[in-house]
């Protein structure tokens, strides 16, 4: 069960406490575990679209931006080390949104 004292998402030690190879293995393992749980939740909720941790991060960041959450808060919520990373992340979302808009207007 979740409480305020237990993390909602899996915690991976920072890369500087592990070798790069061990960090990548731990990250991959936690990501796979979380994706499996997300897929079970999606099935229970009747969601047929593909769900994955990375997609959920993009969706969260986009939602937070649209709700006018300050950029520094989004940075901290995503655990990014710099504001530049968050800005690039959100710029990618803006480009996706533009691409989808053009696709909707003009098709392939």
mmCIF file of N, CA, C and O in Angstrom:
data_model
loop_
_atom_site.group_PDB
_atom_site.id
_atom_site.type_symbol
_atom_site.label_atom_id
_atom_site.label_comp_id
_atom_site.label_asym_id
_atom_site.label_seq_id
_atom_site.Cartn_x
_atom_site.Cartn_y
_atom_site.Cartn_z
ATOM 1 N N UNK A 1 0.822 -1.202 0.000
ATOM 2 C CA UNK A 1 0.000 0.000 0.000
ATOM 3 C C UNK A 1 0.860 1.257 0.000
ATOM 4 O O UNK A 1 1.957 1.270 0.517
ATOM 5 N N UNK A 2 0.309 2.301 -0.596
ATOM 6 C CA UNK A 2 1.034 3.569 -0.698
ATOM 7 C C UNK A 2 0.718 4.453 0.499
ATOM 8 O O UNK A 2 -0.411 4.526 0.955
ATOM 9 N N UNK A 3 1.742 5.106 1.011
ATOM 10 C CA UNK A 3 1.562 6.128 2.036
ATOM 11 C C UNK A 3 2.469 7.286 1.687
ATOM 12 O O UNK A 3 3.278 7.204 0.760
ATOM 13 N N UNK A 4 2.353 8.382 2.430
ATOM 14 C CA UNK A 4 3.200 9.536 2.139
ATOM 15 C C UNK A 4 4.677 9.217 2.348
ATOM 16 O O UNK A 4 5.540 9.865 1.782
ATOM 17 N N UNK A 5 4.966 8.206 3.143
ATOM 18 C CA UNK A 5 6.351 7.855 3.433
ATOM 19 C C UNK A 5 6.961 6.932 2.378
ATOM 20 O O UNK A 5 8.169 6.822 2.278
ATOM 21 N N UNK A 6 6.126 6.238 1.598
ATOM 22 C CA UNK A 6 6.657 5.335 0.581
ATOM 23 C C UNK A 6 6.516 5.988 -0.784
ATOM 24 O O UNK A 6 5.498 6.600 -1.085
ATOM 25 N N UNK A 7 7.542 5.858 -1.611
ATOM 26 C CA UNK A 7 7.470 6.487 -2.937
ATOM 27 C C UNK A 7 6.423 5.826 -3.820
ATOM 28 O O UNK A 7 6.229 4.611 -3.760
ATOM 29 N N UNK A 8 5.736 6.624 -4.603
ATOM 30 C CA UNK A 8 4.743 6.122 -5.537
ATOM 31 C C UNK A 8 5.414 5.422 -6.714
ATOM 32 O O UNK A 8 4.934 4.419 -7.213
ATOM 33 N N UNK A 9 6.550 5.962 -7.141
ATOM 34 C CA UNK A 9 7.288 5.410 -8.263
ATOM 35 C C UNK A 9 8.577 4.764 -7.769
ATOM 36 O O UNK A 9 9.097 5.144 -6.730
ATOM 37 N N UNK A 10 9.107 3.813 -8.523
ATOM 38 C CA UNK A 10 10.343 3.163 -8.084
ATOM 39 C C UNK A 10 11.502 4.154 -8.033
ATOM 40 O O UNK A 10 11.623 5.024 -8.881
ATOM 41 N N UNK A 11 12.306 4.020 -6.988
ATOM 42 C CA UNK A 11 13.462 4.892 -6.814
ATOM 43 C C UNK A 11 14.708 4.156 -7.295
ATOM 44 O O UNK A 11 14.939 3.011 -6.923
ATOM 45 N N UNK A 12 15.476 4.816 -8.106
ATOM 46 C CA UNK A 12 16.740 4.261 -8.586
ATOM 47 C C UNK A 12 17.848 5.122 -7.994
ATOM 48 O O UNK A 12 17.786 6.349 -8.085
ATOM 49 N N UNK A 13 18.851 4.507 -7.380
ATOM 50 C CA UNK A 13 19.960 5.323 -6.851
ATOM 51 C C UNK A 13 20.553 6.183 -7.959
ATOM 52 O O UNK A 13 20.543 5.797 -9.124
ATOM 53 N N UNK A 14 21.065 7.347 -7.593
ATOM 54 C CA UNK A 14 21.647 8.219 -8.609
ATOM 55 C C UNK A 14 22.824 7.535 -9.273
ATOM 56 O O UNK A 14 23.476 6.677 -8.680
ATOM 57 N N UNK A 15 23.064 7.932 -10.499
ATOM 58 C CA UNK A 15 24.087 7.274 -11.293
ATOM 59 C C UNK A 15 25.462 7.357 -10.639
ATOM 60 O O UNK A 15 26.261 6.451 -10.766
ATOM 61 N N UNK A 16 25.734 8.429 -9.889
ATOM 62 C CA UNK A 16 27.072 8.563 -9.315
ATOM 63 C C UNK A 16 27.316 7.608 -8.145
ATOM 64 O O UNK A 16 28.427 7.529 -7.644
ATOM 65 N N UNK A 17 26.283 6.871 -7.691
ATOM 66 C CA UNK A 17 26.495 5.885 -6.633
ATOM 67 C C UNK A 17 26.680 4.482 -7.193
ATOM 68 O O UNK A 17 27.006 3.566 -6.463
ATOM 69 N N UNK A 18 26.460 4.318 -8.485
ATOM 70 C CA UNK A 18 26.592 3.020 -9.151
ATOM 71 C C UNK A 18 27.487 3.168 -10.373
ATOM 72 O O UNK A 18 27.622 4.255 -10.919
ATOM 73 N N UNK A 19 28.045 2.054 -10.817
ATOM 74 C CA UNK A 19 28.761 2.099 -12.091
ATOM 75 C C UNK A 19 27.727 2.365 -13.185
ATOM 76 O O UNK A 19 26.531 2.108 -13.006
ATOM 77 N N UNK A 20 28.176 2.863 -14.318
ATOM 78 C CA UNK A 20 27.242 3.169 -15.408
ATOM 79 C C UNK A 20 26.485 1.923 -15.842
ATOM 80 O O UNK A 20 25.278 1.966 -16.082
ATOM 81 N N UNK A 21 27.180 0.790 -15.919
ATOM 82 C CA UNK A 21 26.544 -0.461 -16.334
ATOM 83 C C UNK A 21 25.491 -0.902 -15.315
ATOM 84 O O UNK A 21 24.379 -1.281 -15.693
ATOM 85 N N UNK A 22 25.821 -0.829 -14.013
ATOM 86 C CA UNK A 22 24.855 -1.210 -12.977
ATOM 87 C C UNK A 22 23.659 -0.266 -12.953
ATOM 88 O O UNK A 22 22.527 -0.681 -12.745
ATOM 89 N N UNK A 23 23.912 1.024 -13.172
ATOM 90 C CA UNK A 23 22.833 2.003 -13.226
ATOM 91 C C UNK A 23 21.871 1.681 -14.364
ATOM 92 O O UNK A 23 20.651 1.676 -14.182
ATOM 93 N N UNK A 24 22.412 1.389 -15.548
ATOM 94 C CA UNK A 24 21.567 1.074 -16.705
ATOM 95 C C UNK A 24 20.750 -0.192 -16.450
ATOM 96 O O UNK A 24 19.572 -0.252 -16.817
ATOM 97 N N UNK A 25 21.356 -1.204 -15.835
ATOM 98 C CA UNK A 25 20.621 -2.443 -15.521
ATOM 99 C C UNK A 25 19.494 -2.164 -14.536
ATOM 100 O O UNK A 25 18.370 -2.623 -14.718
ATOM 101 N N UNK A 26 19.787 -1.418 -13.481
ATOM 102 C CA UNK A 26 18.787 -1.100 -12.460
ATOM 103 C C UNK A 26 17.652 -0.280 -13.063
ATOM 104 O O UNK A 26 16.482 -0.544 -12.835
ATOM 105 N N UNK A 27 18.010 0.692 -13.885
ATOM 106 C CA UNK A 27 17.012 1.546 -14.532
ATOM 107 C C UNK A 27 16.121 0.725 -15.454
ATOM 108 O O UNK A 27 14.891 0.859 -15.432
ATOM 109 N N UNK A 28 16.707 -0.150 -16.244
ATOM 110 C CA UNK A 28 15.953 -0.985 -17.173
ATOM 111 C C UNK A 28 15.010 -1.920 -16.418
ATOM 112 O O UNK A 28 13.846 -2.090 -16.795
ATOM 113 N N UNK A 29 15.489 -2.505 -15.346
ATOM 114 C CA UNK A 29 14.678 -3.417 -14.542
ATOM 115 C C UNK A 29 13.482 -2.699 -13.904
ATOM 116 O O UNK A 29 12.355 -3.181 -13.949
ATOM 117 N N UNK A 30 13.741 -1.531 -13.306
ATOM 118 C CA UNK A 30 12.659 -0.756 -12.669
ATOM 119 C C UNK A 30 11.654 -0.284 -13.726
ATOM 120 O O UNK A 30 10.451 -0.294 -13.491
ATOM 121 N N UNK A 31 12.149 0.124 -14.876
ATOM 122 C CA UNK A 31 11.284 0.594 -15.954
ATOM 123 C C UNK A 31 10.370 -0.541 -16.435
ATOM 124 O O UNK A 31 9.164 -0.353 -16.623
ATOM 125 N N UNK A 32 10.941 -1.726 -16.619
ATOM 126 C CA UNK A 32 10.146 -2.880 -17.070
ATOM 127 C C UNK A 32 9.089 -3.235 -16.032
ATOM 128 O O UNK A 32 7.933 -3.517 -16.377
ATOM 129 N N UNK A 33 9.459 -3.220 -14.771
ATOM 130 C CA UNK A 33 8.516 -3.528 -13.695
ATOM 131 C C UNK A 33 7.372 -2.509 -13.659
ATOM 132 O O UNK A 33 6.197 -2.866 -13.548
ATOM 133 N N UNK A 34 7.721 -1.240 -13.764
ATOM 134 C CA UNK A 34 6.709 -0.196 -13.734
ATOM 135 C C UNK A 34 5.794 -0.281 -14.947
ATOM 136 O O UNK A 34 4.578 -0.123 -14.834
ATOM 137 N N UNK A 35 6.366 -0.556 -16.126
ATOM 138 C CA UNK A 35 5.549 -0.687 -17.340
ATOM 139 C C UNK A 35 4.561 -1.837 -17.213
ATOM 140 O O UNK A 35 3.410 -1.723 -17.653
ATOM 141 N N UNK A 36 4.981 -2.954 -16.613
ATOM 142 C CA UNK A 36 4.080 -4.092 -16.429
ATOM 143 C C UNK A 36 2.903 -3.692 -15.525
ATOM 144 O O UNK A 36 1.753 -4.046 -15.804
ATOM 145 N N UNK A 37 3.190 -2.941 -14.472
ATOM 146 C CA UNK A 37 2.127 -2.483 -13.570
ATOM 147 C C UNK A 37 1.186 -1.502 -14.272
ATOM 148 O O UNK A 37 -0.033 -1.553 -14.092
ATOM 149 N N UNK A 38 1.762 -0.605 -15.079
ATOM 150 C CA UNK A 38 0.931 0.337 -15.834
ATOM 151 C C UNK A 38 -0.011 -0.387 -16.793
ATOM 152 O O UNK A 38 -1.174 -0.021 -16.927
ATOM 153 N N UNK A 39 0.496 -1.415 -17.450
ATOM 154 C CA UNK A 39 -0.322 -2.178 -18.400
ATOM 155 C C UNK A 39 -1.482 -2.877 -17.680
ATOM 156 O O UNK A 39 -2.603 -2.920 -18.192
ATOM 157 N N UNK A 40 -1.235 -3.409 -16.473
ATOM 158 C CA UNK A 40 -2.308 -4.029 -15.690
ATOM 159 C C UNK A 40 -3.364 -2.989 -15.314
ATOM 160 O O UNK A 40 -4.564 -3.253 -15.417
ATOM 161 N N UNK A 41 -2.898 -1.821 -14.879
ATOM 162 C CA UNK A 41 -3.844 -0.753 -14.523
ATOM 163 C C UNK A 41 -4.655 -0.313 -15.736
ATOM 164 O O UNK A 41 -5.868 -0.095 -15.639
ATOM 165 N N UNK A 42 -3.995 -0.191 -16.876
ATOM 166 C CA UNK A 42 -4.689 0.214 -18.106
ATOM 167 C C UNK A 42 -5.760 -0.809 -18.463
ATOM 168 O O UNK A 42 -6.883 -0.443 -18.825
ATOM 169 N N UNK A 43 -5.425 -2.081 -18.348
ATOM 170 C CA UNK A 43 -6.394 -3.137 -18.674
ATOM 171 C C UNK A 43 -7.598 -3.051 -17.739
ATOM 172 O O UNK A 43 -8.746 -3.126 -18.190
ATOM 173 N N UNK A 44 -7.339 -2.850 -16.441
ATOM 174 C CA UNK A 44 -8.437 -2.721 -15.475
ATOM 175 C C UNK A 44 -9.315 -1.510 -15.778
ATOM 176 O O UNK A 44 -10.514 -1.532 -15.543
ATOM 177 N N UNK A 45 -8.689 -0.455 -16.299
ATOM 178 C CA UNK A 45 -9.422 0.774 -16.604
ATOM 179 C C UNK A 45 -10.054 0.742 -17.989
ATOM 180 O O UNK A 45 -10.730 1.687 -18.382
ATOM 181 N N UNK A 46 -9.830 -0.342 -18.736
ATOM 182 C CA UNK A 46 -10.402 -0.439 -20.071
ATOM 183 C C UNK A 46 -9.672 0.402 -21.106
ATOM 184 O O UNK A 46 -10.225 0.725 -22.159
ATOM 185 N N UNK A 47 -8.432 0.753 -20.826
ATOM 186 C CA UNK A 47 -7.635 1.550 -21.764
ATOM 187 C C UNK A 47 -6.951 0.594 -22.727
ATOM 188 O O UNK A 47 -6.226 -0.306 -22.307
ATOM 189 N N UNK A 48 -7.181 0.790 -24.016
ATOM 190 C CA UNK A 48 -6.612 -0.101 -25.020
ATOM 191 C C UNK A 48 -5.320 0.439 -25.628
ATOM 192 O O UNK A 48 -4.569 -0.299 -26.241
ATOM 193 N N UNK A 49 -5.054 1.738 -25.452
ATOM 194 C CA UNK A 49 -3.837 2.327 -26.005
ATOM 195 C C UNK A 49 -2.613 1.799 -25.272
ATOM 196 O O UNK A 49 -2.693 1.376 -24.129
ATOM 197 N N UNK A 50 -1.475 1.862 -25.960
ATOM 198 C CA UNK A 50 -0.215 1.466 -25.347
ATOM 199 C C UNK A 50 0.138 2.456 -24.241
ATOM 200 O O UNK A 50 0.080 3.666 -24.452
ATOM 201 N N UNK A 51 0.458 1.956 -23.076
ATOM 202 C CA UNK A 51 0.894 2.812 -21.984
ATOM 203 C C UNK A 51 2.292 2.384 -21.566
ATOM 204 O O UNK A 51 2.618 1.200 -21.599
ATOM 205 N N UNK A 52 3.092 3.359 -21.201
ATOM 206 C CA UNK A 52 4.452 3.091 -20.747
ATOM 207 C C UNK A 52 4.898 4.253 -19.879
ATOM 208 O O UNK A 52 4.380 5.370 -19.986
ATOM 209 N N UNK A 53 5.869 3.988 -19.023
ATOM 210 C CA UNK A 53 6.367 5.005 -18.105
ATOM 211 C C UNK A 53 6.805 6.257 -18.851
ATOM 212 O O UNK A 53 6.445 7.365 -18.483
ATOM 213 N N UNK A 54 7.557 6.086 -19.926
ATOM 214 C CA UNK A 54 8.057 7.242 -20.669
ATOM 215 C C UNK A 54 6.896 8.062 -21.246
ATOM 216 O O UNK A 54 6.905 9.294 -21.191
ATOM 217 N N UNK A 55 5.893 7.379 -21.778
ATOM 218 C CA UNK A 55 4.717 8.077 -22.319
ATOM 219 C C UNK A 55 3.994 8.824 -21.199
ATOM 220 O O UNK A 55 3.555 9.957 -21.381
ATOM 221 N N UNK A 56 3.902 8.189 -20.022
ATOM 222 C CA UNK A 56 3.211 8.837 -18.908
ATOM 223 C C UNK A 56 3.962 10.089 -18.452
ATOM 224 O O UNK A 56 3.347 11.080 -18.064
ATOM 225 N N UNK A 57 5.285 10.073 -18.498
ATOM 226 C CA UNK A 57 6.070 11.266 -18.141
ATOM 227 C C UNK A 57 5.785 12.403 -19.126
ATOM 228 O O UNK A 57 5.608 13.555 -18.726
ATOM 229 N N UNK A 58 5.741 12.068 -20.418
ATOM 230 C CA UNK A 58 5.440 13.092 -21.426
ATOM 231 C C UNK A 58 4.035 13.642 -21.214
ATOM 232 O O UNK A 58 3.826 14.854 -21.273
ATOM 233 N N UNK A 59 3.086 12.756 -20.967
ATOM 234 C CA UNK A 59 1.701 13.193 -20.750
ATOM 235 C C UNK A 59 1.608 14.084 -19.519
ATOM 236 O O UNK A 59 0.941 15.126 -19.535
ATOM 237 N N UNK A 60 2.280 13.680 -18.448
ATOM 238 C CA UNK A 60 2.272 14.480 -17.222
ATOM 239 C C UNK A 60 2.878 15.864 -17.471
ATOM 240 O O UNK A 60 2.310 16.882 -17.083
ATOM 241 N N UNK A 61 4.046 15.896 -18.116
ATOM 242 C CA UNK A 61 4.727 17.171 -18.364
ATOM 243 C C UNK A 61 3.861 18.091 -19.224
ATOM 244 O O UNK A 61 3.756 19.296 -18.954
ATOM 245 N N UNK A 62 3.232 17.526 -20.236
ATOM 246 C CA UNK A 62 2.377 18.317 -21.112
ATOM 247 C C UNK A 62 1.170 18.856 -20.340
ATOM 248 O O UNK A 62 0.808 20.022 -20.463
ATOM 249 N N UNK A 63 0.561 18.004 -19.529
ATOM 250 C CA UNK A 63 -0.591 18.428 -18.722
ATOM 251 C C UNK A 63 -0.185 19.537 -17.749
ATOM 252 O O UNK A 63 -0.880 20.556 -17.625
ATOM 253 N N UNK A 64 0.948 19.359 -17.080
ATOM 254 C CA UNK A 64 1.412 20.370 -16.122
ATOM 255 C C UNK A 64 1.668 21.705 -16.827
ATOM 256 O O UNK A 64 1.297 22.762 -16.324
ATOM 257 N N UNK A 65 2.273 21.647 -18.007
ATOM 258 C CA UNK A 65 2.544 22.873 -18.780
ATOM 259 C C UNK A 65 1.245 23.571 -19.159
ATOM 260 O O UNK A 65 1.104 24.775 -19.017
ATOM 261 N N UNK A 66 0.291 22.781 -19.630
ATOM 262 C CA UNK A 66 -1.000 23.363 -20.038
ATOM 263 C C UNK A 66 -1.776 23.944 -18.854
ATOM 264 O O UNK A 66 -2.576 24.855 -19.018
ATOM 265 N N UNK A 67 -1.522 23.403 -17.671
ATOM 266 C CA UNK A 67 -2.169 23.909 -16.451
ATOM 267 C C UNK A 67 -1.388 25.072 -15.833
ATOM 268 O O UNK A 67 -1.679 25.503 -14.735
ATOM 269 N N UNK A 68 -0.369 25.521 -16.574
ATOM 270 C CA UNK A 68 0.430 26.683 -16.180
ATOM 271 C C UNK A 68 1.233 26.460 -14.890
ATOM 272 O O UNK A 68 1.473 27.396 -14.132
ATOM 273 N N UNK A 69 1.663 25.218 -14.662
ATOM 274 C CA UNK A 69 2.553 24.926 -13.536
ATOM 275 C C UNK A 69 3.908 25.552 -13.879
ATOM 276 O O UNK A 69 4.378 25.406 -15.013
ATOM 277 N N UNK A 70 4.533 26.256 -12.934
ATOM 278 C CA UNK A 70 5.822 26.881 -13.229
ATOM 279 C C UNK A 70 6.861 25.860 -13.716
ATOM 280 O O UNK A 70 6.917 24.727 -13.236
ATOM 281 N N UNK A 71 7.653 26.286 -14.677
ATOM 282 C CA UNK A 71 8.656 25.423 -15.288
ATOM 283 C C UNK A 71 9.593 24.803 -14.247
ATOM 284 O O UNK A 71 9.936 23.622 -14.330
ATOM 285 N N UNK A 72 9.999 25.589 -13.256
ATOM 286 C CA UNK A 72 10.889 25.073 -12.216
ATOM 287 C C UNK A 72 10.211 23.946 -11.433
ATOM 288 O O UNK A 72 10.854 22.956 -11.075
ATOM 289 N N UNK A 73 8.919 24.056 -11.208
ATOM 290 C CA UNK A 73 8.191 22.992 -10.511
ATOM 291 C C UNK A 73 8.116 21.734 -11.376
ATOM 292 O O UNK A 73 8.289 20.622 -10.872
ATOM 293 N N UNK A 74 7.864 21.906 -12.667
ATOM 294 C CA UNK A 74 7.824 20.744 -13.571
ATOM 295 C C UNK A 74 9.193 20.075 -13.586
ATOM 296 O O UNK A 74 9.301 18.846 -13.521
ATOM 297 N N UNK A 75 10.248 20.869 -13.647
ATOM 298 C CA UNK A 75 11.622 20.338 -13.602
ATOM 299 C C UNK A 75 11.806 19.459 -12.374
ATOM 300 O O UNK A 75 12.294 18.332 -12.456
ATOM 301 N N UNK A 76 11.409 19.977 -11.219
ATOM 302 C CA UNK A 76 11.574 19.222 -9.975
ATOM 303 C C UNK A 76 10.686 17.984 -9.932
ATOM 304 O O UNK A 76 11.107 16.931 -9.450
ATOM 305 N N UNK A 77 9.472 18.097 -10.435
ATOM 306 C CA UNK A 77 8.559 16.952 -10.449
ATOM 307 C C UNK A 77 9.093 15.815 -11.327
ATOM 308 O O UNK A 77 8.905 14.640 -11.010
ATOM 309 N N UNK A 78 9.737 16.182 -12.429
ATOM 310 C CA UNK A 78 10.288 15.170 -13.334
ATOM 311 C C UNK A 78 11.653 14.664 -12.880
ATOM 312 O O UNK A 78 12.148 13.668 -13.392
ATOM 313 N N UNK A 79 12.261 15.365 -11.924
ATOM 314 C CA UNK A 79 13.571 14.954 -11.439
ATOM 315 C C UNK A 79 14.698 15.304 -12.378
ATOM 316 O O UNK A 79 15.769 14.703 -12.330
ATOM 317 N N UNK A 80 14.476 16.298 -13.232
ATOM 318 C CA UNK A 80 15.538 16.728 -14.142
ATOM 319 C C UNK A 80 16.612 17.478 -13.354
ATOM 320 O O UNK A 80 16.312 18.151 -12.376
ATOM 321 N N UNK A 81 17.846 17.384 -13.825
ATOM 322 C CA UNK A 81 18.950 18.037 -13.133
ATOM 323 C C UNK A 81 19.109 19.497 -13.526
ATOM 324 O O UNK A 81 19.734 20.256 -12.800
ATOM 325 N N UNK A 82 18.555 19.874 -14.666
ATOM 326 C CA UNK A 82 18.670 21.274 -15.072
ATOM 327 C C UNK A 82 17.396 21.732 -15.773
ATOM 328 O O UNK A 82 16.653 20.928 -16.336
ATOM 329 N N UNK A 83 17.179 23.015 -15.724
ATOM 330 C CA UNK A 83 16.022 23.611 -16.380
ATOM 331 C C UNK A 83 16.117 23.448 -17.897
ATOM 332 O O UNK A 83 15.103 23.290 -18.572
ATOM 333 N N UNK A 84 17.325 23.443 -18.424
ATOM 334 C CA UNK A 84 17.543 23.274 -19.861
ATOM 335 C C UNK A 84 16.980 21.935 -20.337
ATOM 336 O O UNK A 84 16.369 21.861 -21.409
ATOM 337 N N UNK A 85 17.162 20.890 -19.548
ATOM 338 C CA UNK A 85 16.647 19.563 -19.902
ATOM 339 C C UNK A 85 15.121 19.615 -19.977
ATOM 340 O O UNK A 85 14.516 19.114 -20.919
ATOM 341 N N UNK A 86 14.504 20.246 -18.989
ATOM 342 C CA UNK A 86 13.039 20.343 -18.956
ATOM 343 C C UNK A 86 12.527 21.164 -20.141
ATOM 344 O O UNK A 86 11.533 20.792 -20.765
ATOM 345 N N UNK A 87 13.211 22.261 -20.450
ATOM 346 C CA UNK A 87 12.800 23.084 -21.589
ATOM 347 C C UNK A 87 12.886 22.293 -22.887
ATOM 348 O O UNK A 87 11.972 22.354 -23.718
ATOM 349 N N UNK A 88 13.944 21.510 -23.055
ATOM 350 C CA UNK A 88 14.082 20.688 -24.261
ATOM 351 C C UNK A 88 12.975 19.641 -24.303
ATOM 352 O O UNK A 88 12.393 19.366 -25.358
ATOM 353 N N UNK A 89 12.674 19.048 -23.164
ATOM 354 C CA UNK A 89 11.625 18.035 -23.046
ATOM 355 C C UNK A 89 10.287 18.622 -23.488
ATOM 356 O O UNK A 89 9.567 18.033 -24.285
ATOM 357 N N UNK A 90 9.968 19.810 -22.976
ATOM 358 C CA UNK A 90 8.695 20.451 -23.315
ATOM 359 C C UNK A 90 8.685 20.960 -24.749
ATOM 360 O O UNK A 90 7.639 20.935 -25.398
ATOM 361 N N UNK A 91 9.825 21.391 -25.260
ATOM 362 C CA UNK A 91 9.899 21.809 -26.669
ATOM 363 C C UNK A 91 9.605 20.636 -27.585
ATOM 364 O O UNK A 91 8.941 20.793 -28.611
ATOM 365 N N UNK A 92 10.090 19.446 -27.225
ATOM 366 C CA UNK A 92 9.778 18.247 -28.006
ATOM 367 C C UNK A 92 8.281 18.012 -28.027
ATOM 368 O O UNK A 92 7.710 17.646 -29.046
ATOM 369 N N UNK A 93 7.620 18.231 -26.882
ATOM 370 C CA UNK A 93 6.166 18.049 -26.818
ATOM 371 C C UNK A 93 5.467 19.062 -27.700
ATOM 372 O O UNK A 93 4.488 18.743 -28.371
ATOM 373 N N UNK A 94 5.956 20.303 -27.709
ATOM 374 C CA UNK A 94 5.364 21.335 -28.563
ATOM 375 C C UNK A 94 5.461 20.938 -30.024
ATOM 376 O O UNK A 94 4.529 21.131 -30.794
ATOM 377 N N UNK A 95 6.609 20.389 -30.438
ATOM 378 C CA UNK A 95 6.788 19.970 -31.826
ATOM 379 C C UNK A 95 5.843 18.812 -32.157
ATOM 380 O O UNK A 95 5.255 18.784 -33.233
ATOM 381 N N UNK A 96 5.677 17.879 -31.221
ATOM 382 C CA UNK A 96 4.745 16.776 -31.448
ATOM 383 C C UNK A 96 3.339 17.314 -31.634
ATOM 384 O O UNK A 96 2.603 16.884 -32.516
ATOM 385 N N UNK A 97 2.966 18.268 -30.808
ATOM 386 C CA UNK A 97 1.638 18.854 -30.889
ATOM 387 C C UNK A 97 1.437 19.551 -32.235
ATOM 388 O O UNK A 97 0.381 19.420 -32.866
ATOM 389 N N UNK A 98 2.452 20.276 -32.691
ATOM 390 C CA UNK A 98 2.365 20.935 -33.997
ATOM 391 C C UNK A 98 2.243 19.913 -35.118
ATOM 392 O O UNK A 98 1.426 20.072 -36.031
ATOM 393 N N UNK A 99 3.050 18.862 -35.041
ATOM 394 C CA UNK A 99 2.988 17.802 -36.058
ATOM 395 C C UNK A 99 1.594 17.184 -36.107
ATOM 396 O O UNK A 99 1.037 16.959 -37.180
ATOM 397 N N UNK A 100 1.021 16.915 -34.931
ATOM 398 C CA UNK A 100 -0.316 16.320 -34.877
ATOM 399 C C UNK A 100 -1.359 17.278 -35.445
ATOM 400 O O UNK A 100 -2.291 16.863 -36.124
ATOM 401 N N UNK A 101 -1.188 18.575 -35.161
ATOM 402 C CA UNK A 101 -2.112 19.572 -35.699
ATOM 403 C C UNK A 101 -2.072 19.637 -37.209
ATOM 404 O O UNK A 101 -3.114 19.661 -37.878
ATOM 405 N N UNK A 102 -0.866 19.651 -37.783
ATOM 406 C CA UNK A 102 -0.727 19.648 -39.243
ATOM 407 C C UNK A 102 -1.295 18.366 -39.839
ATOM 408 O O UNK A 102 -1.951 18.400 -40.891
ATOM 409 N N UNK A 103 -1.038 17.246 -39.177
ATOM 410 C CA UNK A 103 -1.561 15.949 -39.636
ATOM 411 C C UNK A 103 -3.096 15.998 -39.664
ATOM 412 O O UNK A 103 -3.726 15.554 -40.625
ATOM 413 N N UNK A 104 -3.687 16.552 -38.614
ATOM 414 C CA UNK A 104 -5.138 16.636 -38.545
ATOM 415 C C UNK A 104 -5.695 17.533 -39.645
ATOM 416 O O UNK A 104 -6.720 17.232 -40.249
ATOM 417 N N UNK A 105 -5.004 18.632 -39.902
ATOM 418 C CA UNK A 105 -5.484 19.560 -40.926
ATOM 419 C C UNK A 105 -5.281 19.060 -42.357
ATOM 420 O O UNK A 105 -6.147 19.218 -43.194
ATOM 421 N N UNK A 106 -4.106 18.477 -42.606
ATOM 422 C CA UNK A 106 -3.742 18.175 -43.976
ATOM 423 C C UNK A 106 -3.539 16.692 -44.300
ATOM 424 O O UNK A 106 -3.257 16.348 -45.429
ATOM 425 N N UNK A 107 -3.656 15.850 -43.303
ATOM 426 C CA UNK A 107 -3.461 14.411 -43.535
ATOM 427 C C UNK A 107 -2.017 14.076 -43.807
ATOM 428 O O UNK A 107 -1.110 14.851 -43.537
ATOM 429 N N UNK A 108 -1.793 12.893 -44.373
ATOM 430 C CA UNK A 108 -0.418 12.450 -44.644
ATOM 431 C C UNK A 108 0.170 13.344 -45.650
ATOM 432 O O UNK A 108 1.053 13.557 -46.165
#
